[in-house]
Short mmCIF file of C-alpha atoms in Angstrom, two decimals:
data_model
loop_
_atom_site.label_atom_id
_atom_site.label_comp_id
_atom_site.label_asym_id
_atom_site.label_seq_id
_atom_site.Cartn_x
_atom_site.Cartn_y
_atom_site.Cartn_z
CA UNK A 1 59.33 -23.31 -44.69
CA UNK A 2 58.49 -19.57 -43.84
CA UNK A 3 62.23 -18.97 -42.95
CA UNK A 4 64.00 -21.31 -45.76
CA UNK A 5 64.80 -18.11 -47.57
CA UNK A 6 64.25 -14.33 -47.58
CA UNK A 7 61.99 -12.45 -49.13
CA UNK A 8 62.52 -10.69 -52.78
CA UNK A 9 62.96 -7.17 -52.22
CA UNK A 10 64.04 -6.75 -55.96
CA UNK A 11 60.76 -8.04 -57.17
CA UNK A 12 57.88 -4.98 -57.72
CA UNK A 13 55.91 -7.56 -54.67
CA UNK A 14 55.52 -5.34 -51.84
CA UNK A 15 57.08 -7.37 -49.18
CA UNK A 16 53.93 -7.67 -46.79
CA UNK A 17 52.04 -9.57 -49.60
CA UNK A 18 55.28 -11.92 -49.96
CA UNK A 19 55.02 -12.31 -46.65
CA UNK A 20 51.63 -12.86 -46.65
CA UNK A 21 51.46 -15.58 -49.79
CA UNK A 22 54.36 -17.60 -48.02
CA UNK A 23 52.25 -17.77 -44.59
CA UNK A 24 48.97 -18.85 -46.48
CA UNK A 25 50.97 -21.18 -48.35
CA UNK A 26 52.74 -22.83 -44.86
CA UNK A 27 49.01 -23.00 -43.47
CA UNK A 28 47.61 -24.99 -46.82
CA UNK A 29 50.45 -27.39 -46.79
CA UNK A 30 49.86 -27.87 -42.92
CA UNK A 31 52.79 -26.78 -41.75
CA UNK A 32 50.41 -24.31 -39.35
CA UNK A 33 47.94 -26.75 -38.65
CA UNK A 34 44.38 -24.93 -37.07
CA UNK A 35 45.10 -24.19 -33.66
CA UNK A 36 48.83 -23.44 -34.25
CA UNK A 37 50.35 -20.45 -33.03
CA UNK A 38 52.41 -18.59 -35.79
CA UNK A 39 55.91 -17.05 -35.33
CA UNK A 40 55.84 -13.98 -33.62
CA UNK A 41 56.52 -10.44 -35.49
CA UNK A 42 60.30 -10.15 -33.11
CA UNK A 43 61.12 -13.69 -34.75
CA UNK A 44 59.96 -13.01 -37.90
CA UNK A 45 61.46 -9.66 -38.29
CA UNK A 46 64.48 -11.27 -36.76
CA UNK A 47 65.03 -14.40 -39.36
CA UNK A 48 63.68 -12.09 -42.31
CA UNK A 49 65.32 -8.65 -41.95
CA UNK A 50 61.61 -7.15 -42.51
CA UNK A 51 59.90 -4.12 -40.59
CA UNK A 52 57.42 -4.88 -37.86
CA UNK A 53 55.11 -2.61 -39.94
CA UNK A 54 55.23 -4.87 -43.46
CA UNK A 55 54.62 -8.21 -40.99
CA UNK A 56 51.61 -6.31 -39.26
CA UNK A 57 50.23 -5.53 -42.40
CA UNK A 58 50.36 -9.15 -43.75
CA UNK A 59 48.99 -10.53 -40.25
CA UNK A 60 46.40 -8.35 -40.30
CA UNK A 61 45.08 -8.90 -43.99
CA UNK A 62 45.17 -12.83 -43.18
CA UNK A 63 43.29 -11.88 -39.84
CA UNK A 64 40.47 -9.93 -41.84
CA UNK A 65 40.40 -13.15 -44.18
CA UNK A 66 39.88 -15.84 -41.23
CA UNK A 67 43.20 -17.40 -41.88
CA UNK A 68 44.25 -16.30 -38.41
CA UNK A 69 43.10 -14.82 -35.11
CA UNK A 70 44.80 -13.06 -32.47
CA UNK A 71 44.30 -14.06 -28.91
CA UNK A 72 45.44 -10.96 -26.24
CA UNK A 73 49.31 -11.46 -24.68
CA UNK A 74 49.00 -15.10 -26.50
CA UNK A 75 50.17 -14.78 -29.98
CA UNK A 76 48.28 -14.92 -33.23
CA UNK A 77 46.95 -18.91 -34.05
CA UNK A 78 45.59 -20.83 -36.98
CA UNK A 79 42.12 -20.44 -37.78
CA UNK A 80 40.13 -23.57 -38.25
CA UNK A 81 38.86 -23.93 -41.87
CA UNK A 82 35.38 -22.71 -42.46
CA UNK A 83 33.18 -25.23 -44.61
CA UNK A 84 31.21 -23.56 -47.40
CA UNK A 85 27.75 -23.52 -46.78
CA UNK A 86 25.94 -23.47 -50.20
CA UNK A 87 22.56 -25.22 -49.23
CA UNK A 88 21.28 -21.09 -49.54
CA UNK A 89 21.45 -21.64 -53.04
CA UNK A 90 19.89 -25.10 -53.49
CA UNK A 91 18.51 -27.89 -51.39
CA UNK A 92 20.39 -30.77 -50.61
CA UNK A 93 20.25 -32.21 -47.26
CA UNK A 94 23.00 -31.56 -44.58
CA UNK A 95 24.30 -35.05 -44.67
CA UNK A 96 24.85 -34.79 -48.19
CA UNK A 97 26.27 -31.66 -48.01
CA UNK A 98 29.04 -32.34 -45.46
CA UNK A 99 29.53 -35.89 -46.86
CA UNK A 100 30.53 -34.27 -50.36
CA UNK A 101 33.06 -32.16 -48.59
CA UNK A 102 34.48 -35.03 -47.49
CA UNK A 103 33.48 -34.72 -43.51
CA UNK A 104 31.42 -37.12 -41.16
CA UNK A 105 27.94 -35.57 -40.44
CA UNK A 106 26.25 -36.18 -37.19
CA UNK A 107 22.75 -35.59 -35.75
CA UNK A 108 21.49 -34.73 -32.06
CA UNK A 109 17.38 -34.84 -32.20
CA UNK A 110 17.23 -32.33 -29.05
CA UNK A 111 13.67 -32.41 -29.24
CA UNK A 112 10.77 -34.14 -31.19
CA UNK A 113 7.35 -33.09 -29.80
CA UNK A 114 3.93 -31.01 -30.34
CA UNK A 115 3.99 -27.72 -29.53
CA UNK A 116 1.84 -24.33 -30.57
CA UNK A 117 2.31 -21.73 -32.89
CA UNK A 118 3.20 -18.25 -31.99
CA UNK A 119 2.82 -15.56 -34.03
CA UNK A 120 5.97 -15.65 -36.07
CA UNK A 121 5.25 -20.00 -37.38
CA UNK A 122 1.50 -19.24 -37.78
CA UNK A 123 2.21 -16.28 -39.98
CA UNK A 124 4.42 -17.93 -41.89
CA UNK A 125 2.59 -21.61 -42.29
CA UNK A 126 -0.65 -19.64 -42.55
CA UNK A 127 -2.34 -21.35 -39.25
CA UNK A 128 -3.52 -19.66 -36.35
CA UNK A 129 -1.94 -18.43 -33.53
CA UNK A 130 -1.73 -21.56 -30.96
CA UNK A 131 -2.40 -23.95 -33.81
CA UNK A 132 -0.46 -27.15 -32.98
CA UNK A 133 2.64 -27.77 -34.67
CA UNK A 134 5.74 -30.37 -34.92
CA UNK A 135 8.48 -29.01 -33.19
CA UNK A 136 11.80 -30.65 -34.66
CA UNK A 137 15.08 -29.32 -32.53
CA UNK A 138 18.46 -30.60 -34.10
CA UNK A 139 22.27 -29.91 -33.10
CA UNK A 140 24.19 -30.75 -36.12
CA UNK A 141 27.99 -31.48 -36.20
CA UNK A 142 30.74 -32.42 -39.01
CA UNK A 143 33.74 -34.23 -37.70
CA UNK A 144 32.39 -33.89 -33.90
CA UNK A 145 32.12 -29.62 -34.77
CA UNK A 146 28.58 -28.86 -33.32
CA UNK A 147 27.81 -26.30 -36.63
CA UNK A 148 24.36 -25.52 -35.88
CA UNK A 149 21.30 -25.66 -34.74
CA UNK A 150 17.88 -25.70 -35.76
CA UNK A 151 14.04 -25.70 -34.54
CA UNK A 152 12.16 -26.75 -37.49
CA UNK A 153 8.01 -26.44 -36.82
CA UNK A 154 5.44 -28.45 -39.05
CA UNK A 155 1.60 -28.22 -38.92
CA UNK A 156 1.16 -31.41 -36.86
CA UNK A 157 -2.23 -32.24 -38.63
CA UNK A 158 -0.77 -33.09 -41.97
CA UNK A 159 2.61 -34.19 -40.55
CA UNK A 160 1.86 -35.34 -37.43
CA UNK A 161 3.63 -39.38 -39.12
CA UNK A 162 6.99 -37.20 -38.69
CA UNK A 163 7.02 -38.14 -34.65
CA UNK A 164 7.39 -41.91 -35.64
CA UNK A 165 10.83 -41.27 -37.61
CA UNK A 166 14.42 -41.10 -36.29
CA UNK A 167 16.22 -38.06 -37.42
CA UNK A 168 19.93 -38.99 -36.29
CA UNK A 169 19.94 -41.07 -39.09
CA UNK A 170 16.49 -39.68 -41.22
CA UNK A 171 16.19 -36.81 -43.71
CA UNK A 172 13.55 -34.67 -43.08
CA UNK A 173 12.74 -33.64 -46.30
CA UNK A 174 13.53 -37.43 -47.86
CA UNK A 175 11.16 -38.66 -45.42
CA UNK A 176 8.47 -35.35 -46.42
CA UNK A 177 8.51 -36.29 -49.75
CA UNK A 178 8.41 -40.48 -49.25
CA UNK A 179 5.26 -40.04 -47.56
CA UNK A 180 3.53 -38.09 -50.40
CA UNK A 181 4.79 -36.05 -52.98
CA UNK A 182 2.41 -33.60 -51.93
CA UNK A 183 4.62 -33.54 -48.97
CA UNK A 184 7.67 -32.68 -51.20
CA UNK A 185 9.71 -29.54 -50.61
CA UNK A 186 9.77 -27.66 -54.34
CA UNK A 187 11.46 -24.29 -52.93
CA UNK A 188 12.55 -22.70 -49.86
CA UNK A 189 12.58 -18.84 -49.10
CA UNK A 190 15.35 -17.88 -46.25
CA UNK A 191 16.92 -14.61 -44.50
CA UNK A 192 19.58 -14.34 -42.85
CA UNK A 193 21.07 -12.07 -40.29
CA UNK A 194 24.14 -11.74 -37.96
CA UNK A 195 23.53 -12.28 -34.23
CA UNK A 196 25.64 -13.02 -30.71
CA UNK A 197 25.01 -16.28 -28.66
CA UNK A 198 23.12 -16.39 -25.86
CA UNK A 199 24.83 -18.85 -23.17
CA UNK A 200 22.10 -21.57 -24.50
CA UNK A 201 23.39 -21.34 -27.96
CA UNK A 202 26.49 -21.16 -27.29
CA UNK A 203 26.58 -24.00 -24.82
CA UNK A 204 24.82 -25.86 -27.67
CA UNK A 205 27.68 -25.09 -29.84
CA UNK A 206 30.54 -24.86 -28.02
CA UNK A 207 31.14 -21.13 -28.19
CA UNK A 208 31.72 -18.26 -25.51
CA UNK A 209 28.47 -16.03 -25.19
CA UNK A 210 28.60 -13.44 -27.73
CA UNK A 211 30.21 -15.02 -30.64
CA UNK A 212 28.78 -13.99 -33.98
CA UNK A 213 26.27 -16.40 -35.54
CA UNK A 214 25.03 -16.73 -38.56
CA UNK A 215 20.90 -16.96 -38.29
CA UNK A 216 18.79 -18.18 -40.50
CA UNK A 217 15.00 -18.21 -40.59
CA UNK A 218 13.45 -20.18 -43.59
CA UNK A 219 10.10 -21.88 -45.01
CA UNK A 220 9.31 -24.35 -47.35
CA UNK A 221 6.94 -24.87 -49.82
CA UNK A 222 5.27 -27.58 -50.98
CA UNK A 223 2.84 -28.19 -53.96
CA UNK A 224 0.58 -25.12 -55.26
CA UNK A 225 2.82 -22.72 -52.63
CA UNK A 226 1.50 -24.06 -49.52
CA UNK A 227 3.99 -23.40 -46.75
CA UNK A 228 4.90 -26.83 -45.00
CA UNK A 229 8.22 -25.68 -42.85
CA UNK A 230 9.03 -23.44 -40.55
CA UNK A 231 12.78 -23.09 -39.63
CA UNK A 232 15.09 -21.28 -37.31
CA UNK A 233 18.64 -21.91 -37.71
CA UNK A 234 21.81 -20.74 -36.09
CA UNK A 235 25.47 -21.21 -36.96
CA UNK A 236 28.82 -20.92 -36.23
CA UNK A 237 30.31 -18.01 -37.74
CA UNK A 238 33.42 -19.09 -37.14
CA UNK A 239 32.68 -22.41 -38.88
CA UNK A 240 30.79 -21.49 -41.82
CA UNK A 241 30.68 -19.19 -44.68
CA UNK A 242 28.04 -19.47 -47.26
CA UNK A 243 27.88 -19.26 -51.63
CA UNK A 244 25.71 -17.99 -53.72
CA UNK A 245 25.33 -17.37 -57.39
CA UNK A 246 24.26 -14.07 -58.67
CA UNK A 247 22.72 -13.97 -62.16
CA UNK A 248 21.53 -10.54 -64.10
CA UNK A 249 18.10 -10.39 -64.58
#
């Protein structure tokens, strides 16, 4: 336990990273479970004879990390864990995704209609402005955690079949690629940049209005580089962080 025993001081470990290491390791073995509230720095300089300074500094290094947040004339809590995003280096669908990290996935179809393009979808699908597309709105959860979500648009004449399929339970690009494997996504080209929620976004996922998201805009290619899907995404950034592998050329 964080107060079993004090710390080493005649170890070369500065004492804030001791302190540090044996509050990340009482969060891992869930003796902080997320939501917690952690000891405060009178009680821990209290039990370990340590300077309010050296238990700032450790606090604030696991604050900067997302182990822990502060909440104003509350105390400092357990962050929830953040699940690693790494569809931005490959595709694999979201159930599969979350189902391989060992969480339930969950779909909310918000909206499954024909709509037009504006500028932004018919420059990227190549249609004109006002061209009808598949609109495809989805809140998506793991464990009951709304994560994101998404408004994916479709040119309706070559995919108008998708408004006969039920995506709570359907893949997307599964049921792209069933249909014809002209259909099939081969590669996907996404951007991402840091916004705040609006109140619609973050009623959607369960945020207060100006929380950072992560937003992603994306399209996907299908046979000889014809763009077949238009997405805008938006997620927690308190719930996700995301991989990638860098190569050298």
């Amino acid at each position: 336990m964080l107060f079993d025993h004090p710390l080493d001081k005649t170890v070369p470990i500065p004492l804030y990273f001791q302190l540090k290491e044996r509050i990340l390791a009482e969060i891992k073995n869930g003796s902080y479970p997320p939501g917690s509230i952690i000891p405060t720095e009178a009680e821990i300089c209290q039990a370990l004879g340590i300077s309010r300074t050296t238990i700032r500094q450790a606090i604030t290094e696991l604050v900067t990390e997302g182990w822990l947040y502060r909440v104003k004339s509350k105390g400092t809590f357990v962050s929830a864990p953040k699940i690693n995003q790494d569809f931005i280096k490959k595709l694999e669908s979201f159930n599969d995704q979350i189902q391989r990290l060992g969480m339930t996935p969950r779909t909310e179809v918000l909206k499954l209609t024909v709509t037009s393009a504006d500028k932004p979808a018919a420059d990227a699908l190549r249609l004109k402005e006002g061209a009808p597309l598949i609109l495809l709105h989805r809140r998506r959860f793991a464990d009951a955690v709304p994560l994101v979500v998404l408004e994916t648009y479709l040119p309706q004449d070559r995919c108008g079949y998708l408004l006969d399929h039920d995506f709570t339970s359907e893949s997307l690009y599964k049921t792209l690629q069933s249909h014809s494997a002209d259909d099939k996504i081969l590669y996907v080209q996404r951007t991402i940049e840091a916004v705040s929620a609006g109140a619609t976004d973050a009623r959607s996922l369960q945020v207060k209005p100006g929380s950072p998201l992560l937003y992603f805009t994306s399209v996907g290619y299908a046979k000889n580089g014809v763009p077949l899907e238009y997405s805008k995404a938006k997620y927690r950034g308190d719930r996700n962080k995301f991989e990638v592998t860098v190569v050298p050329e």
